[in-house]
mmCIF file of C-alpha atoms in Angstrom:
data_model
loop_
_atom_site.group_PDB
_atom_site.id
_atom_site.type_symbol
_atom_site.label_atom_id
_atom_site.label_comp_id
_atom_site.label_asym_id
_atom_site.label_seq_id
_atom_site.Cartn_x
_atom_site.Cartn_y
_atom_site.Cartn_z
ATOM 1 C CA MET Z 11 85.709 51.423 122.262
ATOM 2 C CA THR Z 12 89.180 52.048 123.638
ATOM 3 C CA THR Z 13 90.041 54.739 126.081
ATOM 4 C CA ASN Z 14 93.389 56.272 126.715
ATOM 5 C CA PRO Z 15 94.892 55.500 130.127
ATOM 6 C CA PRO Z 16 94.930 58.413 132.548
ATOM 7 C CA ARG Z 17 97.959 60.593 132.078
ATOM 8 C CA LYS Z 18 100.514 60.170 134.827
ATOM 9 C CA GLN Z 19 100.861 63.353 136.841
ATOM 10 C CA LEU Z 20 104.314 64.883 136.804
ATOM 11 C CA GLY Z 21 105.707 66.746 139.773
ATOM 12 C CA PRO Z 22 104.288 66.963 143.271
ATOM 13 C CA ALA Z 23 100.576 66.626 143.876
ATOM 14 C CA PRO Z 24 98.785 69.875 144.810
ATOM 15 C CA ASN Z 25 98.584 68.828 148.474
ATOM 16 C CA ALA Z 26 102.037 67.266 148.640
ATOM 17 C CA ARG Z 27 103.333 70.081 150.858
ATOM 18 C CA ARG Z 28 100.506 70.012 153.398
ATOM 19 C CA HIS Z 29 102.654 68.049 155.837
ATOM 20 C CA LEU Z 30 104.946 71.072 156.180
ATOM 21 C CA PRO Z 31 104.398 73.841 158.728
ATOM 22 C CA PRO Z 32 102.693 76.832 157.042
ATOM 23 C CA ARG Z 33 105.864 78.941 157.146
ATOM 24 C CA LEU Z 34 107.705 76.364 155.038
ATOM 25 C CA ARG Z 35 105.120 75.596 152.371
ATOM 26 C CA SER Z 36 106.250 78.420 150.083
ATOM 27 C CA ILE Z 37 109.936 77.441 150.388
ATOM 28 C CA LEU Z 38 110.690 75.591 147.148
ATOM 29 C CA SER Z 39 114.464 76.142 147.026
ATOM 30 C CA LEU Z 40 117.290 77.435 149.183
ATOM 31 C CA GLY Z 41 116.935 80.763 147.390
ATOM 32 C CA ASP Z 42 113.463 81.231 148.896
ATOM 33 C CA LEU Z 43 114.857 81.160 152.425
ATOM 34 C CA GLU Z 44 116.592 84.546 152.414
ATOM 35 C CA PRO Z 45 113.547 86.774 151.731
ATOM 36 C CA ALA Z 46 111.479 84.727 154.176
ATOM 37 C CA ALA Z 47 114.116 85.159 156.906
ATOM 38 C CA ARG Z 48 114.311 88.884 156.186
ATOM 39 C CA ARG Z 49 110.684 89.208 157.287
ATOM 40 C CA ILE Z 50 111.400 87.435 160.591
ATOM 41 C CA LEU Z 51 114.786 88.666 161.793
ATOM 42 C CA PRO Z 52 115.490 92.188 163.109
ATOM 43 C CA ARG Z 53 117.348 94.248 160.520
ATOM 44 C CA PRO Z 54 120.697 94.372 162.375
ATOM 45 C CA ILE Z 55 120.744 90.598 162.828
ATOM 46 C CA PHE Z 56 119.586 89.810 159.296
ATOM 47 C CA GLY Z 57 122.104 92.294 157.912
ATOM 48 C CA TYR Z 58 124.919 90.620 159.802
ATOM 49 C CA LEU Z 59 123.960 87.197 158.484
ATOM 50 C CA GLN Z 60 123.350 88.233 154.896
ATOM 51 C CA GLY Z 61 126.215 90.635 154.312
ATOM 52 C CA GLY Z 62 129.803 90.302 153.203
ATOM 53 C CA VAL Z 63 132.505 92.948 153.465
ATOM 54 C CA GLU Z 64 133.228 96.264 151.779
ATOM 55 C CA ASP Z 65 131.729 96.164 148.261
ATOM 56 C CA ASN Z 66 130.547 92.534 148.422
ATOM 57 C CA VAL Z 67 132.674 91.680 145.384
ATOM 58 C CA THR Z 68 133.613 88.246 146.704
ATOM 59 C CA LEU Z 69 130.128 87.572 148.070
ATOM 60 C CA GLN Z 70 128.627 88.068 144.616
ATOM 61 C CA ALA Z 71 131.467 86.275 142.830
ATOM 62 C CA ASN Z 72 130.938 83.101 144.865
ATOM 63 C CA ALA Z 73 127.524 82.453 143.337
ATOM 64 C CA ALA Z 74 128.587 83.709 139.903
ATOM 65 C CA ALA Z 75 131.460 81.212 139.789
ATOM 66 C CA PHE Z 76 129.029 78.302 139.536
ATOM 67 C CA ARG Z 77 127.460 79.883 136.450
ATOM 68 C CA LYS Z 78 130.790 79.771 134.646
ATOM 69 C CA TRP Z 79 130.282 76.041 134.148
ATOM 70 C CA MET Z 80 127.502 74.260 132.238
ATOM 71 C CA PHE Z 81 126.692 70.567 131.975
ATOM 72 C CA ARG Z 82 127.300 68.099 129.179
ATOM 73 C CA THR Z 83 124.634 65.445 129.817
ATOM 74 C CA ASN Z 84 124.641 61.724 129.023
ATOM 75 C CA VAL Z 85 121.322 60.183 127.950
ATOM 76 C CA LEU Z 86 119.937 56.643 127.838
ATOM 77 C CA VAL Z 87 121.801 55.752 131.011
ATOM 78 C CA ASP Z 88 120.065 53.541 133.560
ATOM 79 C CA VAL Z 89 120.079 55.805 136.624
ATOM 80 C CA SER Z 90 117.330 53.982 138.518
ATOM 81 C CA ALA Z 91 119.698 52.926 141.325
ATOM 82 C CA ARG Z 92 121.614 56.189 141.686
ATOM 83 C CA GLU Z 93 123.181 56.801 145.071
ATOM 84 C CA GLN Z 94 124.460 60.000 146.715
ATOM 85 C CA SER Z 95 126.034 58.684 149.908
ATOM 86 C CA ARG Z 96 129.624 59.771 150.306
ATOM 87 C CA GLN Z 97 132.739 58.474 152.069
ATOM 88 C CA LEU Z 98 134.630 61.290 153.770
ATOM 89 C CA MET Z 99 137.689 60.795 155.976
ATOM 90 C CA GLY Z 100 136.644 57.277 156.897
ATOM 91 C CA GLN Z 101 132.964 57.988 157.574
ATOM 92 C CA THR Z 102 129.943 57.496 155.326
ATOM 93 C CA TYR Z 103 127.492 60.380 155.017
ATOM 94 C CA LYS Z 104 124.113 60.159 153.313
ATOM 95 C CA ALA Z 105 124.640 63.170 151.031
ATOM 96 C CA PRO Z 106 127.650 64.974 149.535
ATOM 97 C CA PHE Z 107 127.021 68.187 151.458
ATOM 98 C CA GLY Z 108 127.024 69.396 155.042
ATOM 99 C CA ILE Z 109 126.237 72.485 157.121
ATOM 100 C CA ALA Z 110 129.056 75.016 157.339
ATOM 101 C CA PRO Z 111 130.110 76.675 160.611
ATOM 102 C CA MET Z 112 128.324 79.944 161.368
ATOM 103 C CA GLY Z 113 128.645 82.065 164.467
ATOM 104 C CA LEU Z 114 125.816 83.568 166.537
ATOM 105 C CA CYS Z 115 123.203 81.063 165.324
ATOM 106 C CA ALA Z 116 121.416 81.241 168.667
ATOM 107 C CA LEU Z 117 120.528 84.831 167.696
ATOM 108 C CA PHE Z 118 118.834 83.669 164.511
ATOM 109 C CA ALA Z 119 116.704 80.908 166.041
ATOM 110 C CA PHE Z 120 116.045 79.505 169.478
ATOM 111 C CA ASP Z 121 118.809 76.954 170.144
ATOM 112 C CA GLY Z 122 119.953 77.591 166.575
ATOM 113 C CA ASP Z 123 123.152 75.559 166.853
ATOM 114 C CA VAL Z 124 121.328 72.623 168.434
ATOM 115 C CA VAL Z 125 118.487 72.511 165.910
ATOM 116 C CA MET Z 126 120.949 72.526 163.011
ATOM 117 C CA ALA Z 127 123.012 69.806 164.660
ATOM 118 C CA ARG Z 128 119.938 67.644 165.242
ATOM 119 C CA ALA Z 129 118.717 68.127 161.678
ATOM 120 C CA ALA Z 130 122.143 67.194 160.308
ATOM 121 C CA GLU Z 131 122.371 64.137 162.548
ATOM 122 C CA ALA Z 132 118.938 62.968 161.421
ATOM 123 C CA ALA Z 133 119.885 63.494 157.772
ATOM 124 C CA GLY Z 134 123.276 61.817 158.143
ATOM 125 C CA ILE Z 135 125.322 64.803 156.979
ATOM 126 C CA PRO Z 136 128.195 66.640 158.711
ATOM 127 C CA TYR Z 137 127.430 69.675 160.844
ATOM 128 C CA VAL Z 138 130.247 72.021 161.861
ATOM 129 C CA LEU Z 139 129.777 74.024 165.066
ATOM 130 C CA SER Z 140 131.400 77.453 164.968
ATOM 131 C CA GLY Z 141 133.883 78.596 167.565
ATOM 132 C CA ALA Z 142 131.926 81.888 167.537
ATOM 133 C CA SER Z 143 128.750 80.116 168.633
ATOM 134 C CA LEU Z 144 126.597 81.024 171.625
ATOM 135 C CA THR Z 145 125.836 77.433 172.645
ATOM 136 C CA ARG Z 146 128.201 75.333 174.716
ATOM 137 C CA MET Z 147 129.984 72.810 172.537
ATOM 138 C CA GLU Z 148 129.133 70.027 174.965
ATOM 139 C CA ARG Z 149 125.386 70.434 174.269
ATOM 140 C CA VAL Z 150 125.901 70.416 170.516
ATOM 141 C CA ALA Z 151 128.158 67.364 170.644
ATOM 142 C CA GLN Z 152 125.306 65.486 172.326
ATOM 143 C CA ALA Z 153 122.892 66.627 169.600
ATOM 144 C CA ALA Z 154 125.143 65.335 166.783
ATOM 145 C CA PRO Z 155 127.198 62.469 168.259
ATOM 146 C CA THR Z 156 128.126 60.927 164.893
ATOM 147 C CA CYS Z 157 127.970 63.891 162.485
ATOM 148 C CA GLY Z 158 129.213 66.815 164.598
ATOM 149 C CA TRP Z 159 132.503 68.585 163.892
ATOM 150 C CA PHE Z 160 133.959 71.542 165.800
ATOM 151 C CA GLN Z 161 135.438 74.591 164.082
ATOM 152 C CA ALA Z 162 137.952 76.566 166.138
ATOM 153 C CA TYR Z 163 139.319 80.069 165.898
ATOM 154 C CA ILE Z 164 142.682 79.106 167.316
ATOM 155 C CA PRO Z 165 144.321 81.690 169.587
ATOM 156 C CA GLY Z 166 147.980 82.448 169.043
ATOM 157 C CA GLU Z 167 149.006 81.480 172.586
ATOM 158 C CA PRO Z 168 150.172 77.824 172.884
ATOM 159 C CA GLU Z 169 148.782 77.378 176.395
ATOM 160 C CA HIS Z 170 145.319 78.496 175.218
ATOM 161 C CA ILE Z 171 145.524 76.152 172.224
ATOM 162 C CA GLU Z 172 146.117 73.145 174.443
ATOM 163 C CA GLY Z 173 143.252 74.087 176.773
ATOM 164 C CA LEU Z 174 140.818 74.440 173.880
ATOM 165 C CA LEU Z 175 141.885 71.150 172.271
ATOM 166 C CA GLU Z 176 141.422 69.323 175.557
ATOM 167 C CA ARG Z 177 137.900 70.720 175.908
ATOM 168 C CA VAL Z 178 136.926 69.806 172.322
ATOM 169 C CA ASP Z 179 138.207 66.276 172.863
ATOM 170 C CA LYS Z 180 136.330 65.842 176.141
ATOM 171 C CA ALA Z 181 133.144 67.140 174.508
ATOM 172 C CA GLY Z 182 133.307 64.197 172.134
ATOM 173 C CA PHE Z 183 134.102 65.772 168.781
ATOM 174 C CA LYS Z 184 136.217 63.574 166.498
ATOM 175 C CA THR Z 185 136.869 66.154 163.780
ATOM 176 C CA LEU Z 186 138.509 69.532 164.428
ATOM 177 C CA VAL Z 187 138.259 72.272 161.805
ATOM 178 C CA VAL Z 188 140.843 75.054 162.170
ATOM 179 C CA THR Z 189 139.869 78.269 160.404
ATOM 180 C CA VAL Z 190 142.940 80.140 159.183
ATOM 181 C CA ASP Z 191 141.647 83.135 157.192
ATOM 182 C CA THR Z 192 140.835 85.408 160.138
ATOM 183 C CA ALA Z 193 144.168 86.961 161.111
ATOM 184 C CA THR Z 194 142.244 90.152 161.886
ATOM 185 C CA LEU Z 195 138.661 91.358 161.924
ATOM 186 C CA ALA Z 196 137.374 92.164 158.456
ATOM 187 C CA ASN Z 197 136.065 95.550 157.330
ATOM 188 C CA ARG Z 198 132.366 94.745 157.675
ATOM 189 C CA GLU Z 199 130.916 98.140 156.865
ATOM 190 C CA ASN Z 200 127.495 96.598 156.370
ATOM 191 C CA ASN Z 201 127.408 95.723 160.082
ATOM 192 C CA VAL Z 202 127.860 99.385 160.965
ATOM 193 C CA ARG Z 203 125.197 100.471 158.481
ATOM 194 C CA VAL Z 204 122.580 98.094 159.885
ATOM 195 C CA GLY Z 205 123.505 98.778 163.509
ATOM 196 C CA PHE Z 206 125.130 95.452 164.326
ATOM 197 C CA SER Z 207 128.159 94.867 166.532
ATOM 198 C CA THR Z 208 129.568 91.954 168.528
ATOM 199 C CA PRO Z 209 128.878 92.013 171.374
ATOM 200 C CA LEU Z 210 125.583 93.741 170.618
ATOM 201 C CA ARG Z 211 125.216 97.203 172.123
ATOM 202 C CA PRO Z 212 121.787 98.096 173.534
ATOM 203 C CA SER Z 213 120.104 100.759 171.409
ATOM 204 C CA LEU Z 214 116.662 102.135 170.600
ATOM 205 C CA ARG Z 215 117.079 100.942 167.010
ATOM 206 C CA LEU Z 216 117.725 97.358 168.108
ATOM 207 C CA ALA Z 217 114.838 97.489 170.584
ATOM 208 C CA TRP Z 218 112.409 98.826 167.966
ATOM 209 C CA ASP Z 219 113.450 96.253 165.407
ATOM 210 C CA GLY Z 220 112.936 93.507 167.953
ATOM 211 C CA MET Z 221 109.470 94.733 168.916
ATOM 212 C CA THR Z 222 108.365 94.853 165.284
ATOM 213 C CA ARG Z 223 109.474 91.224 164.749
ATOM 214 C CA PRO Z 224 107.299 89.384 167.318
ATOM 215 C CA HIS Z 225 108.127 85.931 165.953
ATOM 216 C CA TRP Z 226 111.807 86.553 166.705
ATOM 217 C CA LEU Z 227 111.214 88.580 169.877
ATOM 218 C CA LEU Z 228 109.076 85.929 171.553
ATOM 219 C CA GLY Z 229 110.220 82.763 169.820
ATOM 220 C CA THR Z 230 113.956 83.410 169.912
ATOM 221 C CA LEU Z 231 115.049 86.193 172.249
ATOM 222 C CA ALA Z 232 112.522 85.863 175.076
ATOM 223 C CA ARG Z 233 112.639 82.076 174.974
ATOM 224 C CA THR Z 234 116.443 82.087 175.049
ATOM 225 C CA LEU Z 235 116.624 84.462 178.001
ATOM 226 C CA ALA Z 236 113.999 82.477 179.896
ATOM 227 C CA GLN Z 237 115.594 79.070 179.377
ATOM 228 C CA HIS Z 238 119.318 79.787 179.039
ATOM 229 C CA GLY Z 239 119.897 83.309 180.323
ATOM 230 C CA MET Z 240 122.049 85.872 178.535
ATOM 231 C CA PRO Z 241 123.948 84.224 175.648
ATOM 232 C CA HIS Z 242 127.752 84.266 175.833
ATOM 233 C CA PHE Z 243 130.485 83.374 173.398
ATOM 234 C CA GLU Z 244 130.798 79.883 174.794
ATOM 235 C CA ASN Z 245 133.496 78.190 172.727
ATOM 236 C CA ALA Z 246 136.325 80.619 172.013
ATOM 237 C CA GLY Z 247 138.595 78.868 174.491
ATOM 238 C CA ALA Z 248 138.737 76.495 177.412
ATOM 239 C CA GLY Z 249 136.280 78.659 179.377
ATOM 240 C CA ARG Z 250 133.298 80.893 178.827
ATOM 241 C CA GLY Z 251 133.690 84.125 176.855
ATOM 242 C CA VAL Z 252 131.995 87.509 176.987
ATOM 243 C CA PRO Z 253 128.196 88.002 176.834
ATOM 244 C CA ILE Z 254 126.580 88.772 173.465
ATOM 245 C CA LEU Z 255 124.878 91.898 174.835
ATOM 246 C CA SER Z 256 127.335 94.353 176.370
ATOM 247 C CA ARG Z 257 128.182 98.035 176.463
ATOM 248 C CA SER Z 258 131.817 97.117 175.855
ATOM 249 C CA VAL Z 259 132.441 96.030 172.276
ATOM 250 C CA VAL Z 260 135.182 93.512 172.993
ATOM 251 C CA ARG Z 261 135.307 90.094 171.349
ATOM 252 C CA GLN Z 262 137.688 87.575 172.897
ATOM 253 C CA PHE Z 263 139.252 85.220 170.383
ATOM 254 C CA GLY Z 264 142.936 85.468 171.228
ATOM 255 C CA LEU Z 265 145.919 86.707 169.232
ATOM 256 C CA ARG Z 266 144.905 85.241 165.898
ATOM 257 C CA ASP Z 267 147.343 87.407 163.938
ATOM 258 C CA HIS Z 268 150.102 85.366 165.630
ATOM 259 C CA LEU Z 269 148.803 82.068 164.237
ATOM 260 C CA SER Z 270 151.299 80.308 161.955
ATOM 261 C CA TRP Z 271 152.213 76.924 160.500
ATOM 262 C CA GLN Z 272 154.203 76.279 163.680
ATOM 263 C CA HIS Z 273 150.958 76.462 165.669
ATOM 264 C CA LEU Z 274 149.382 74.042 163.225
ATOM 265 C CA ALA Z 275 152.221 71.611 163.906
ATOM 266 C CA LEU Z 276 151.447 71.876 167.629
ATOM 267 C CA ILE Z 277 147.766 71.214 166.960
ATOM 268 C CA ARG Z 278 148.562 68.180 164.822
ATOM 269 C CA GLN Z 279 150.787 66.851 167.597
ATOM 270 C CA ARG Z 280 148.121 67.316 170.291
ATOM 271 C CA TRP Z 281 144.931 66.486 168.358
ATOM 272 C CA ARG Z 282 144.239 62.756 167.968
ATOM 273 C CA GLY Z 283 141.177 63.016 165.734
ATOM 274 C CA LYS Z 284 140.675 64.171 162.167
ATOM 275 C CA LEU Z 285 142.181 67.588 161.430
ATOM 276 C CA VAL Z 286 140.693 69.858 158.754
ATOM 277 C CA ILE Z 287 142.108 73.236 157.714
ATOM 278 C CA LYS Z 288 139.482 75.756 156.549
ATOM 279 C CA GLY Z 289 140.011 79.027 154.720
ATOM 280 C CA LEU Z 290 142.579 78.045 152.085
ATOM 281 C CA ILE Z 291 142.269 79.504 148.614
ATOM 282 C CA SER Z 292 145.513 78.473 146.893
ATOM 283 C CA ALA Z 293 146.978 75.167 145.751
ATOM 284 C CA THR Z 294 150.267 76.099 147.454
ATOM 285 C CA ASP Z 295 148.582 76.262 150.864
ATOM 286 C CA VAL Z 296 146.661 73.056 150.133
ATOM 287 C CA LYS Z 297 149.946 71.262 149.497
ATOM 288 C CA ARG Z 298 151.459 72.720 152.644
ATOM 289 C CA ALA Z 299 148.460 71.568 154.695
ATOM 290 C CA GLU Z 300 148.931 68.056 153.319
ATOM 291 C CA GLN Z 301 152.589 68.120 154.293
ATOM 292 C CA ALA Z 302 151.619 69.327 157.780
ATOM 293 C CA GLY Z 303 149.522 66.218 158.344
ATOM 294 C CA ALA Z 304 146.001 67.563 157.807
ATOM 295 C CA ASP Z 305 143.334 64.986 156.984
ATOM 296 C CA GLY Z 306 141.354 67.447 154.908
ATOM 297 C CA VAL Z 307 141.008 71.056 153.787
ATOM 298 C CA ILE Z 308 138.029 73.275 153.080
ATOM 299 C CA LEU Z 309 138.546 75.760 150.276
ATOM 300 C CA SER Z 310 136.765 78.866 151.507
ATOM 301 C CA ASN Z 311 136.786 82.655 151.413
ATOM 302 C CA HIS Z 312 134.568 82.750 154.509
ATOM 303 C CA GLY Z 313 131.470 83.289 152.411
ATOM 304 C CA GLY Z 314 132.804 86.656 151.232
ATOM 305 C CA ARG Z 315 133.161 87.910 154.812
ATOM 306 C CA GLN Z 316 136.923 88.463 155.107
ATOM 307 C CA LEU Z 317 139.078 89.904 152.289
ATOM 308 C CA ASP Z 318 136.901 91.413 149.569
ATOM 309 C CA GLY Z 319 138.229 90.452 146.165
ATOM 310 C CA THR Z 320 139.331 86.967 147.223
ATOM 311 C CA ALA Z 321 138.782 84.373 144.500
ATOM 312 C CA PRO Z 322 135.785 82.045 144.779
ATOM 313 C CA PRO Z 323 136.840 78.558 145.921
ATOM 314 C CA LEU Z 324 135.249 76.959 142.855
ATOM 315 C CA LEU Z 325 137.692 78.775 140.563
ATOM 316 C CA VAL Z 326 140.763 77.393 142.345
ATOM 317 C CA LEU Z 327 139.279 73.946 142.894
ATOM 318 C CA PRO Z 328 140.848 72.178 139.862
ATOM 319 C CA GLU Z 329 144.411 73.176 140.778
ATOM 320 C CA ALA Z 330 143.759 72.407 144.445
ATOM 321 C CA ALA Z 331 142.568 68.914 143.465
ATOM 322 C CA LYS Z 332 145.981 68.254 141.926
ATOM 323 C CA ALA Z 333 147.747 69.324 145.142
ATOM 324 C CA LYS Z 334 145.600 67.625 147.774
ATOM 325 C CA GLY Z 335 147.450 64.333 147.959
ATOM 326 C CA ALA Z 336 145.573 61.887 150.182
ATOM 327 C CA MET Z 337 143.557 64.591 151.950
ATOM 328 C CA ALA Z 338 139.818 65.144 151.627
ATOM 329 C CA LEU Z 339 139.182 68.261 149.552
ATOM 330 C CA MET Z 340 136.072 70.217 150.526
ATOM 331 C CA LEU Z 341 134.544 73.547 149.586
ATOM 332 C CA ASP Z 342 132.087 76.138 150.849
ATOM 333 C CA SER Z 343 130.971 79.643 149.789
ATOM 334 C CA GLY Z 344 128.155 80.121 147.299
ATOM 335 C CA VAL Z 345 126.595 76.631 147.176
ATOM 336 C CA ARG Z 346 122.841 77.078 146.674
ATOM 337 C CA ARG Z 347 121.642 74.343 144.296
ATOM 338 C CA GLY Z 348 122.030 70.644 143.678
ATOM 339 C CA THR Z 349 123.664 71.590 140.406
ATOM 340 C CA ASP Z 350 126.245 73.597 142.381
ATOM 341 C CA VAL Z 351 127.028 70.515 144.444
ATOM 342 C CA LEU Z 352 127.512 68.366 141.327
ATOM 343 C CA LYS Z 353 129.680 70.973 139.602
ATOM 344 C CA ALA Z 354 131.980 71.153 142.619
ATOM 345 C CA LEU Z 355 132.272 67.357 142.780
ATOM 346 C CA ALA Z 356 132.980 67.179 139.046
ATOM 347 C CA LEU Z 357 135.801 69.712 139.480
ATOM 348 C CA GLY Z 358 137.469 67.651 142.190
ATOM 349 C CA ALA Z 359 135.745 68.321 145.518
ATOM 350 C CA ASP Z 360 134.992 65.413 147.820
ATOM 351 C CA HIS Z 361 132.280 67.282 149.734
ATOM 352 C CA VAL Z 362 130.718 70.742 149.961
ATOM 353 C CA PHE Z 363 129.222 72.819 152.769
ATOM 354 C CA VAL Z 364 126.265 75.207 152.823
ATOM 355 C CA GLY Z 365 126.087 78.126 155.235
ATOM 356 C CA ARG Z 366 123.625 81.026 155.212
ATOM 357 C CA PRO Z 367 120.590 79.148 153.811
ATOM 358 C CA MET Z 368 120.675 76.752 156.762
ATOM 359 C CA ALA Z 369 120.687 79.647 159.234
ATOM 360 C CA TYR Z 370 117.783 81.242 157.367
ATOM 361 C CA ALA Z 371 115.946 77.926 157.542
ATOM 362 C CA ALA Z 372 116.483 77.721 161.303
ATOM 363 C CA ALA Z 373 115.151 81.272 161.719
ATOM 364 C CA ILE Z 374 112.023 80.419 159.759
ATOM 365 C CA GLY Z 375 111.187 76.979 161.069
ATOM 366 C CA GLY Z 376 113.677 75.732 163.655
ATOM 367 C CA GLN Z 377 114.752 72.121 163.246
ATOM 368 C CA ALA Z 378 111.896 71.449 160.824
ATOM 369 C CA GLY Z 379 113.099 74.362 158.694
ATOM 370 C CA VAL Z 380 116.642 73.039 158.539
ATOM 371 C CA ALA Z 381 115.393 69.529 157.777
ATOM 372 C CA HIS Z 382 113.291 70.963 154.951
ATOM 373 C CA ALA Z 383 116.277 72.858 153.517
ATOM 374 C CA VAL Z 384 118.446 69.742 153.681
ATOM 375 C CA GLY Z 385 115.700 67.739 151.998
ATOM 376 C CA LEU Z 386 115.326 70.260 149.186
ATOM 377 C CA LEU Z 387 119.030 70.133 148.384
ATOM 378 C CA ARG Z 388 119.198 66.347 148.694
ATOM 379 C CA ASP Z 389 116.221 65.982 146.331
ATOM 380 C CA GLU Z 390 117.836 68.330 143.828
ATOM 381 C CA VAL Z 391 121.040 66.281 143.837
ATOM 382 C CA HIS Z 392 119.030 63.091 143.320
ATOM 383 C CA ARG Z 393 117.043 64.589 140.444
ATOM 384 C CA ASP Z 394 120.049 66.271 138.836
ATOM 385 C CA MET Z 395 122.061 63.052 138.853
ATOM 386 C CA ALA Z 396 119.310 61.418 136.782
ATOM 387 C CA LEU Z 397 119.129 64.285 134.318
ATOM 388 C CA LEU Z 398 122.902 64.394 134.027
ATOM 389 C CA GLY Z 399 123.089 60.636 133.432
ATOM 390 C CA VAL Z 400 125.175 59.766 136.488
ATOM 391 C CA GLN Z 401 124.635 56.650 138.579
ATOM 392 C CA ARG Z 402 127.366 57.299 141.175
ATOM 393 C CA LEU Z 403 128.909 60.528 142.390
ATOM 394 C CA ALA Z 404 132.342 58.969 141.915
ATOM 395 C CA ASP Z 405 131.679 58.986 138.146
ATOM 396 C CA LEU Z 406 131.575 62.783 138.045
ATOM 397 C CA ASN Z 407 134.508 64.479 136.349
ATOM 398 C CA MET Z 408 135.315 67.483 134.203
ATOM 399 C CA GLU Z 409 134.092 65.695 131.073
ATOM 400 C CA GLN Z 410 130.567 66.482 132.243
ATOM 401 C CA LEU Z 411 131.308 70.222 132.300
ATOM 402 C CA VAL Z 412 131.719 72.943 129.680
ATOM 403 C CA ALA Z 413 133.295 76.296 130.563
ATOM 404 C CA VAL Z 414 131.328 79.342 129.415
#
């Protein structure tokens, strides 16, 4: 009598997620992070992180842009040795994505900037510290000595530029990211509606929201005040900036509406490391950045947080790829799935960056939360490469895509 062999189980075993902290066991994708973070963060802080500007047209268009492309798969391809490591500006990273710069992360999670930097370093992916962060750049540089980049909001005064560059260099960062799409503060009406401002103004609404979110109140705010004191904008210039909690709503980031290509020339002259320009959305500016000596550019509309109605980076990616020259071409805004990563690479990107989901992950689970989010996306890329029939990321091109 013959018996059939036991059927091989597909997918994770029922207890495969038991190694995760309880808060992370229900997180199956980056999309699960937002509603989980909403339950933890006070409404003003969550609203600041989640929202875009005005009518959120660009915010919604960023994600929708990825749905304008579908895959044309190749079957019967041996993909058993597929590899997703990526060369980027002379350095090898273990995945084709990184963590985008986000300000105020120490408000979302205790030592938010540090835990994201450590998770990125452990995963071998780039982490970009925001110039609007509340953690001194020197601490973060120590947490990510090989994978850390620094993103600067460059002031329009040459003497302040040189002081900031000197500090970034001494901290140990080898890659400087200059954000250029913030000539003025955006019209973030959602911040007003949820009661958020920078610096934060003390209010009964903020106090009540904090008290009703004990995980955040004790695990983030109280712990931060006890160990680090009142958070300040630490990295806007050569010295310390204003505190995050203040009755005076003044944010010190210099005369950014003065910033021009002439300032970029000064930065290129003074900065010895890799120089990346972030916030471009046209092939013309990509070409100009290449002529100015940039090592790379990040196509970005600031995650829908600056000019509402700006085109999603994915839609301008093909023409930007033709203009990039020898530069690295990167992209952020709207990346949520492994399929998004592969679509961007197929359209000409060398690397992509993910923002909000990583901050949500830090709020939910600290460094373990960020590591889990990174792992989810890395696993999706690995799986999707097999299903697409791709052995190497370098083999991706527009032939694998169909416009819909």
